[in-house]
Coordinates of C-alpha atoms in Angstrom, one line a residue:
M237 CA -3.8 50.9 109.7
T238 CA -3.0 54.2 108.0
L239 CA -0.4 54.6 105.4
N240 CA 0.8 57.8 103.7
P241 CA 1.0 57.6 100.0
A242 CA 4.4 57.3 98.5
S243 CA 4.6 58.3 94.8
H244 CA 8.0 56.8 94.2
P245 CA 10.2 54.1 95.6
P246 CA 13.0 55.2 98.0
A247 CA 16.3 56.2 96.6
Y248 CA 19.7 55.8 98.1
P249 CA 21.8 58.5 96.5
S250 CA 24.8 58.5 98.9
A251 CA 25.1 55.1 100.5
T252 CA 23.5 51.7 100.1
P253 CA 22.0 50.3 103.3
P254 CA 23.2 46.9 104.6
A255 CA 21.9 43.9 102.7
L256 CA 19.0 42.0 104.2
I257 CA 19.2 39.3 101.5
Q258 CA 22.5 38.0 100.4
L259 CA 23.3 35.3 97.8
R260 CA 26.9 34.3 97.7
E261 CA 28.3 32.2 94.8
V262 CA 25.0 30.3 94.6
E263 CA 24.6 27.5 92.1
K264 CA 21.6 25.3 91.5
T265 CA 21.7 22.2 89.4
Y266 CA 18.9 19.7 88.7
G267 CA 19.2 16.1 87.7
G268 CA 22.4 14.4 86.8
R269 CA 21.4 11.0 88.4
A270 CA 20.4 7.7 87.0
G271 CA 21.8 8.6 83.6
S272 CA 19.9 11.9 83.3
N273 CA 21.7 15.0 82.1
A274 CA 22.3 17.7 84.8
V275 CA 20.8 21.1 84.1
T276 CA 22.3 24.1 85.9
A277 CA 19.6 26.7 86.4
L278 CA 21.8 29.2 88.3
H279 CA 25.5 29.8 87.9
T280 CA 27.5 31.4 90.7
I281 CA 24.9 34.0 91.6
T282 CA 26.1 36.8 94.0
L283 CA 23.5 39.4 94.8
D284 CA 22.6 41.8 97.6
V285 CA 19.1 43.1 98.3
P286 CA 19.6 46.3 100.6
K287 CA 17.3 46.6 103.6
G288 CA 14.2 48.6 102.7
A289 CA 14.8 48.4 99.0
I290 CA 12.6 47.1 96.2
L291 CA 15.0 45.1 94.0
G292 CA 13.6 43.6 90.8
V293 CA 15.1 40.6 89.0
I294 CA 14.2 40.6 85.4
G295 CA 14.8 38.0 82.7
R296 CA 13.2 36.0 80.0
S297 CA 11.4 32.7 80.5
G298 CA 13.8 30.0 81.6
A299 CA 16.5 32.5 82.8
G300 CA 16.4 31.2 86.4
K301 CA 14.2 33.9 88.0
S302 CA 11.8 31.5 89.8
T303 CA 14.6 29.2 90.9
L304 CA 16.3 32.2 92.5
I305 CA 13.2 33.3 94.5
R306 CA 12.6 29.7 95.7
L307 CA 16.1 29.6 97.1
V308 CA 15.5 32.7 99.1
N309 CA 12.4 31.3 100.9
G310 CA 13.9 27.9 101.3
L311 CA 11.6 26.0 98.9
E312 CA 14.8 25.0 97.1
Q313 CA 18.3 24.3 98.4
P314 CA 21.4 25.5 96.5
T315 CA 23.7 23.0 95.1
R316 CA 26.6 25.3 96.1
G317 CA 26.9 28.6 97.8
Q318 CA 25.0 30.5 100.6
V319 CA 21.6 32.1 100.9
I320 CA 21.4 34.5 103.8
V321 CA 18.3 36.4 105.0
D322 CA 18.7 38.9 107.8
G323 CA 21.9 37.2 108.9
V324 CA 20.5 33.6 108.9
E325 CA 21.9 31.2 106.4
M326 CA 18.7 29.6 105.0
S327 CA 20.5 26.9 103.2
A328 CA 22.0 25.6 106.5
L329 CA 18.7 25.2 108.4
D330 CA 16.9 22.0 109.1
E331 CA 13.2 21.7 108.3
R332 CA 11.9 22.9 111.6
A333 CA 14.2 25.9 111.8
L334 CA 13.4 26.7 108.2
R335 CA 9.6 26.8 108.9
H336 CA 10.3 29.3 111.7
E337 CA 12.4 31.6 109.5
R338 CA 9.8 31.5 106.7
R339 CA 7.4 33.5 109.0
A340 CA 9.7 36.5 108.3
I341 CA 9.3 36.0 104.6
G342 CA 6.0 36.9 102.9
M343 CA 5.2 35.6 99.4
I344 CA 2.8 36.8 96.7
F345 CA 2.2 34.7 93.5
Q346 CA 1.2 35.2 89.9
H347 CA -2.0 33.2 90.3
F348 CA -2.9 34.3 93.8
N349 CA -3.0 30.8 95.4
L350 CA -6.1 31.6 97.5
L351 CA -8.2 28.8 99.0
A352 CA -11.6 28.8 97.2
R353 CA -13.6 27.7 100.2
R354 CA -12.2 30.4 102.6
T355 CA -13.3 34.0 102.6
A356 CA -10.9 36.9 102.1
F357 CA -10.7 37.2 105.9
D358 CA -10.0 33.5 106.4
N359 CA -7.4 33.5 103.6
V360 CA -5.4 36.3 105.3
A361 CA -5.9 34.6 108.6
L362 CA -4.4 31.3 107.5
P363 CA -0.7 32.0 108.2
L364 CA -1.7 33.2 111.7
E365 CA -3.7 30.1 112.4
I366 CA -0.7 28.0 111.4
A367 CA 1.4 30.0 113.7
G368 CA -1.0 29.3 116.6
A369 CA -2.4 32.8 117.0
S370 CA -5.6 33.2 119.1
R371 CA -8.9 34.3 117.5
A372 CA -8.6 37.7 119.1
E373 CA -5.1 38.1 117.8
I374 CA -6.2 37.1 114.3
K375 CA -9.0 39.5 114.2
A376 CA -6.8 42.3 115.5
R377 CA -4.3 41.6 112.7
V378 CA -6.4 40.7 109.7
M379 CA -9.0 43.5 109.6
P380 CA -6.3 46.3 109.6
L381 CA -4.5 44.4 106.8
L382 CA -7.7 44.2 104.7
D383 CA -8.2 47.9 105.3
L384 CA -4.6 48.5 104.2
V385 CA -5.2 46.8 100.9
G386 CA -8.6 48.5 100.4
L387 CA -10.7 45.4 101.0
A388 CA -12.2 45.9 104.5
D389 CA -15.7 45.7 102.9
K390 CA -14.9 42.4 101.2
A391 CA -13.8 40.5 104.3
R392 CA -16.6 37.9 103.9
R393 CA -16.4 37.5 100.2
Y394 CA -15.0 34.3 98.6
P395 CA -12.3 34.4 95.9
A396 CA -14.9 33.6 93.2
E397 CA -16.6 36.9 94.1
L398 CA -13.5 39.0 93.7
S399 CA -11.8 40.5 90.6
G400 CA -8.2 39.6 89.8
G401 CA -6.8 42.7 91.3
Q402 CA -8.9 42.1 94.5
K403 CA -7.6 38.6 94.7
Q404 CA -4.0 39.8 94.5
R405 CA -4.7 42.4 97.2
V406 CA -5.9 39.5 99.4
G407 CA -2.7 37.7 98.6
I408 CA -0.6 40.8 99.6
A409 CA -2.5 41.1 102.9
R410 CA -2.0 37.4 103.5
A411 CA 1.8 37.8 102.8
L412 CA 1.9 40.6 105.4
A413 CA 0.0 38.7 108.1
T414 CA 3.0 37.4 110.0
N415 CA 4.7 40.9 109.9
P416 CA 7.5 39.8 107.6
K417 CA 10.8 41.5 107.1
V418 CA 10.9 40.4 103.4
L419 CA 8.3 40.3 100.7
L420 CA 8.9 38.1 97.7
S421 CA 6.8 38.7 94.6
D422 CA 6.9 36.1 91.8
E423 CA 5.4 37.6 88.7
A424 CA 2.6 39.0 90.8
T425 CA 1.2 41.3 88.2
S426 CA 1.6 39.3 85.0
A427 CA -2.0 37.9 85.1
L428 CA -3.5 41.4 85.6
D429 CA -4.5 44.1 83.1
P430 CA -2.4 47.3 82.9
E431 CA -4.6 49.5 85.1
T432 CA -4.9 46.8 87.8
T433 CA -1.1 46.2 87.6
E434 CA -0.4 49.9 88.3
Q435 CA -2.8 49.8 91.3
I436 CA -1.0 46.7 92.7
L437 CA 2.4 48.3 92.1
T438 CA 1.3 51.5 93.9
L439 CA 0.2 49.4 96.8
L440 CA 3.6 47.7 96.9
R441 CA 5.4 51.1 96.9
R442 CA 3.3 52.2 99.8
V443 CA 3.9 49.0 101.8
N444 CA 7.6 49.3 101.1
A445 CA 7.8 53.0 102.2
E446 CA 5.5 52.8 105.2
L447 CA 6.4 49.4 106.7
D448 CA 10.1 49.6 105.7
L449 CA 9.6 46.2 104.0
T450 CA 12.3 44.8 101.8
I451 CA 10.9 43.5 98.5
L452 CA 12.5 41.1 96.0
L453 CA 10.4 41.2 92.9
I454 CA 10.7 38.7 90.0
T455 CA 9.3 39.8 86.6
H456 CA 9.7 39.6 82.9
E457 CA 8.1 43.0 82.4
M458 CA 10.4 46.0 82.1
S459 CA 7.4 48.3 82.7
V460 CA 7.1 46.8 86.2
I461 CA 10.8 47.4 86.9
K462 CA 10.5 50.9 85.7
S463 CA 7.4 51.7 87.8
V464 CA 8.3 50.2 91.2
T465 CA 11.9 49.2 91.8
D466 CA 14.9 51.3 92.9
R467 CA 17.4 48.6 92.0
V468 CA 17.4 45.9 89.3
A469 CA 19.4 42.7 88.5
V470 CA 19.2 41.3 85.0
I471 CA 19.5 37.6 84.8
D472 CA 20.3 35.7 81.5
G473 CA 21.1 32.0 81.2
G474 CA 21.2 31.6 85.0
R475 CA 23.7 34.4 85.5
I476 CA 23.4 38.0 86.7
V477 CA 24.7 39.9 83.8
E478 CA 24.1 43.4 85.2
E479 CA 22.9 44.9 88.5
G480 CA 22.6 48.4 89.9
P481 CA 20.2 51.3 90.5
T482 CA 17.2 51.2 88.2
F483 CA 17.9 54.7 86.9
D484 CA 21.5 53.8 85.9
L485 CA 20.5 50.6 84.1
F486 CA 17.8 52.5 82.1
T487 CA 20.0 55.4 81.2
R488 CA 23.3 53.6 80.8
P489 CA 22.7 49.8 80.1
Q490 CA 25.9 47.9 79.5
H491 CA 25.0 44.3 78.7
P492 CA 23.2 43.5 75.4
T493 CA 20.4 41.7 77.3
T494 CA 19.8 44.9 79.4
R495 CA 19.9 47.1 76.3
S496 CA 17.2 44.8 74.7
F497 CA 14.9 45.1 77.7
V498 CA 15.4 48.8 78.1
S499 CA 14.9 49.6 74.4
S500 CA 11.6 47.7 74.5
I501 CA 10.2 50.1 77.1
T502 CA 11.9 53.5 76.4
G503 CA 11.3 53.6 72.7
N504 CA 15.1 53.5 72.0
E505 CA 14.8 50.8 69.3
L506 CA 15.6 52.1 65.9
P507 CA 12.9 51.7 63.2
A508 CA 13.3 48.3 61.5
H509 CA 14.0 49.9 58.1
L510 CA 17.0 51.8 59.6
A511 CA 18.3 49.0 62.0
S512 CA 18.5 46.5 59.1
R513 CA 20.7 49.0 57.0
L514 CA 23.1 50.0 59.7
S515 CA 26.8 49.4 59.0
A516 CA 29.8 49.6 61.4
K517 CA 31.8 51.4 58.8
P518 CA 31.0 54.6 56.8
L519 CA 29.9 54.2 53.2
A520 CA 30.1 56.6 50.3
G521 CA 27.5 59.3 50.9
S522 CA 26.3 57.8 54.2
Q523 CA 25.0 59.4 57.4
V524 CA 26.2 58.6 60.9
L525 CA 23.5 57.9 63.5
V526 CA 24.3 59.1 67.0
R527 CA 22.2 58.6 70.2
L528 CA 22.4 61.4 72.7
T529 CA 21.2 60.6 76.3
F530 CA 20.4 63.4 78.8
T531 CA 19.3 62.9 82.4
G532 CA 18.1 64.7 85.4
G533 CA 16.8 68.3 85.4
D534 CA 18.4 69.0 82.1
A535 CA 16.3 66.5 80.2
S536 CA 14.0 69.2 78.9
Q537 CA 16.7 71.6 77.7
P538 CA 16.9 72.5 73.9
F539 CA 20.1 70.6 73.2
L540 CA 19.5 70.2 69.5
S541 CA 19.2 73.9 69.0
V542 CA 22.3 74.6 71.1
L543 CA 24.4 72.0 69.1
T544 CA 23.2 73.2 65.7
R545 CA 24.1 76.8 66.5
K546 CA 27.4 75.9 68.1
L547 CA 28.6 73.6 65.4
D548 CA 26.9 75.2 62.4
I549 CA 25.8 71.8 61.1
D550 CA 22.5 70.3 60.1
L551 CA 21.3 67.5 62.4
G552 CA 18.5 65.3 61.3
I553 CA 16.1 64.0 64.0
I554 CA 15.5 60.3 63.7
Q555 CA 13.9 59.6 67.0
G556 CA 13.4 61.3 70.4
N557 CA 11.8 60.5 73.7
V558 CA 11.6 61.9 77.3
D559 CA 10.7 59.5 80.1
Y560 CA 10.7 59.2 83.9
I561 CA 12.5 56.5 85.9
G562 CA 11.9 56.5 89.6
G563 CA 10.6 60.1 89.3
H564 CA 13.7 61.3 87.5
P565 CA 13.5 62.5 83.9
F566 CA 15.8 61.2 81.2
G567 CA 15.6 61.6 77.5
T568 CA 17.1 60.1 74.3
L569 CA 17.6 61.7 70.9
V570 CA 18.9 59.9 67.8
V571 CA 20.3 62.3 65.3
S572 CA 21.9 61.9 61.9
T573 CA 24.8 64.0 60.4
P574 CA 27.1 63.4 57.4
A575 CA 29.7 60.7 58.0
D576 CA 32.6 63.0 58.3
Q577 CA 35.0 62.1 61.1
N578 CA 35.8 65.8 61.9
C579 CA 32.1 66.5 62.1
L580 CA 31.4 63.5 64.2
Q581 CA 34.3 64.4 66.6
A582 CA 33.0 67.9 66.9
L583 CA 29.5 66.7 67.7
T584 CA 30.8 64.2 70.2
D585 CA 33.0 66.8 72.0
A586 CA 30.2 69.4 72.1
S587 CA 27.6 67.0 73.3
R588 CA 29.9 65.8 76.2
D589 CA 30.6 69.4 77.1
L590 CA 26.8 69.7 77.6
G591 CA 26.8 66.6 79.9
L592 CA 25.3 64.3 77.3
H593 CA 26.1 60.6 76.9
V594 CA 27.1 59.9 73.3
E595 CA 26.7 56.6 71.5
V596 CA 27.6 56.1 67.8
L597 CA 25.0 53.6 66.5
G598 CA 26.4 53.1 63.0
Y599 CA 26.3 54.4 59.5
V600 CA 23.5 54.2 57.0
A601 CA 23.4 55.2 53.3

């Protein structure tokens, strides 16, 4: 099986494809019987995963990420709402029909879940054996999959003889064995070192691009979101608080939780000695701190020089960074200038004229 490398996830600049996975007003509550207190893990979740997309769901521990993914593959049933995969309402199926539909949903796990007494070949073959495939059919499917994930020479090795990255590659091959339409990834890289993580993410991008496979990826690592997804949903306290194209959420985060995640990976966090001294109102002799965000092909332009010459003011550089999200550059620059309202307004107007996003962070003495 031959794949052409894909350096970046697909983008949808003009229109979003139809959703392959749909969650409609989904709620999941545990407990509440025999005197126990009910715990609501998910609150009225509505989410679409476009066909062929890699959508990441990011949140802190306990935010509801794993519950969400278990609803998609039918391991959990919603208390309320609908879970629809490729037009089939998973939450309305009986157990037999659910088993049949699960063949179109592949799953990879944080801790690999390989059977220790089965070889790499036999682990990948397991879903096909359960589905009743013949030995010839199994061999014709498994060996190309092991070749796809770069493990054709490890077919007869046991999990104990494989590295963590190799085990996860076997897990990916196994998830693809039944030729699924959807691949679910539940913290699949969090047990791996950074170099191996990047290799696994590169493989997921290739699989997505070449097999047109829709991927729903659960993670608490913003670096994973940045590297592989083209859309992202931020979950906090069982609610989706923000959702959209990855580039948009990185460059224009709206919710405080999103801003916190983004700042941890883009270097947008102010130094602690400044953040602790910020005031919402100007003080005598204070400076105003302004974050300028620039995106796309203009990210490498000398905006600071242009602004300084145009306004004839001194701008102090507090912090600066240029990064790439989905192959597109964006940069941030935090500058300081005297806390004069006329000066601030002039800086704001001139920056916006240059296509920059302007955010006043506060005042510091």
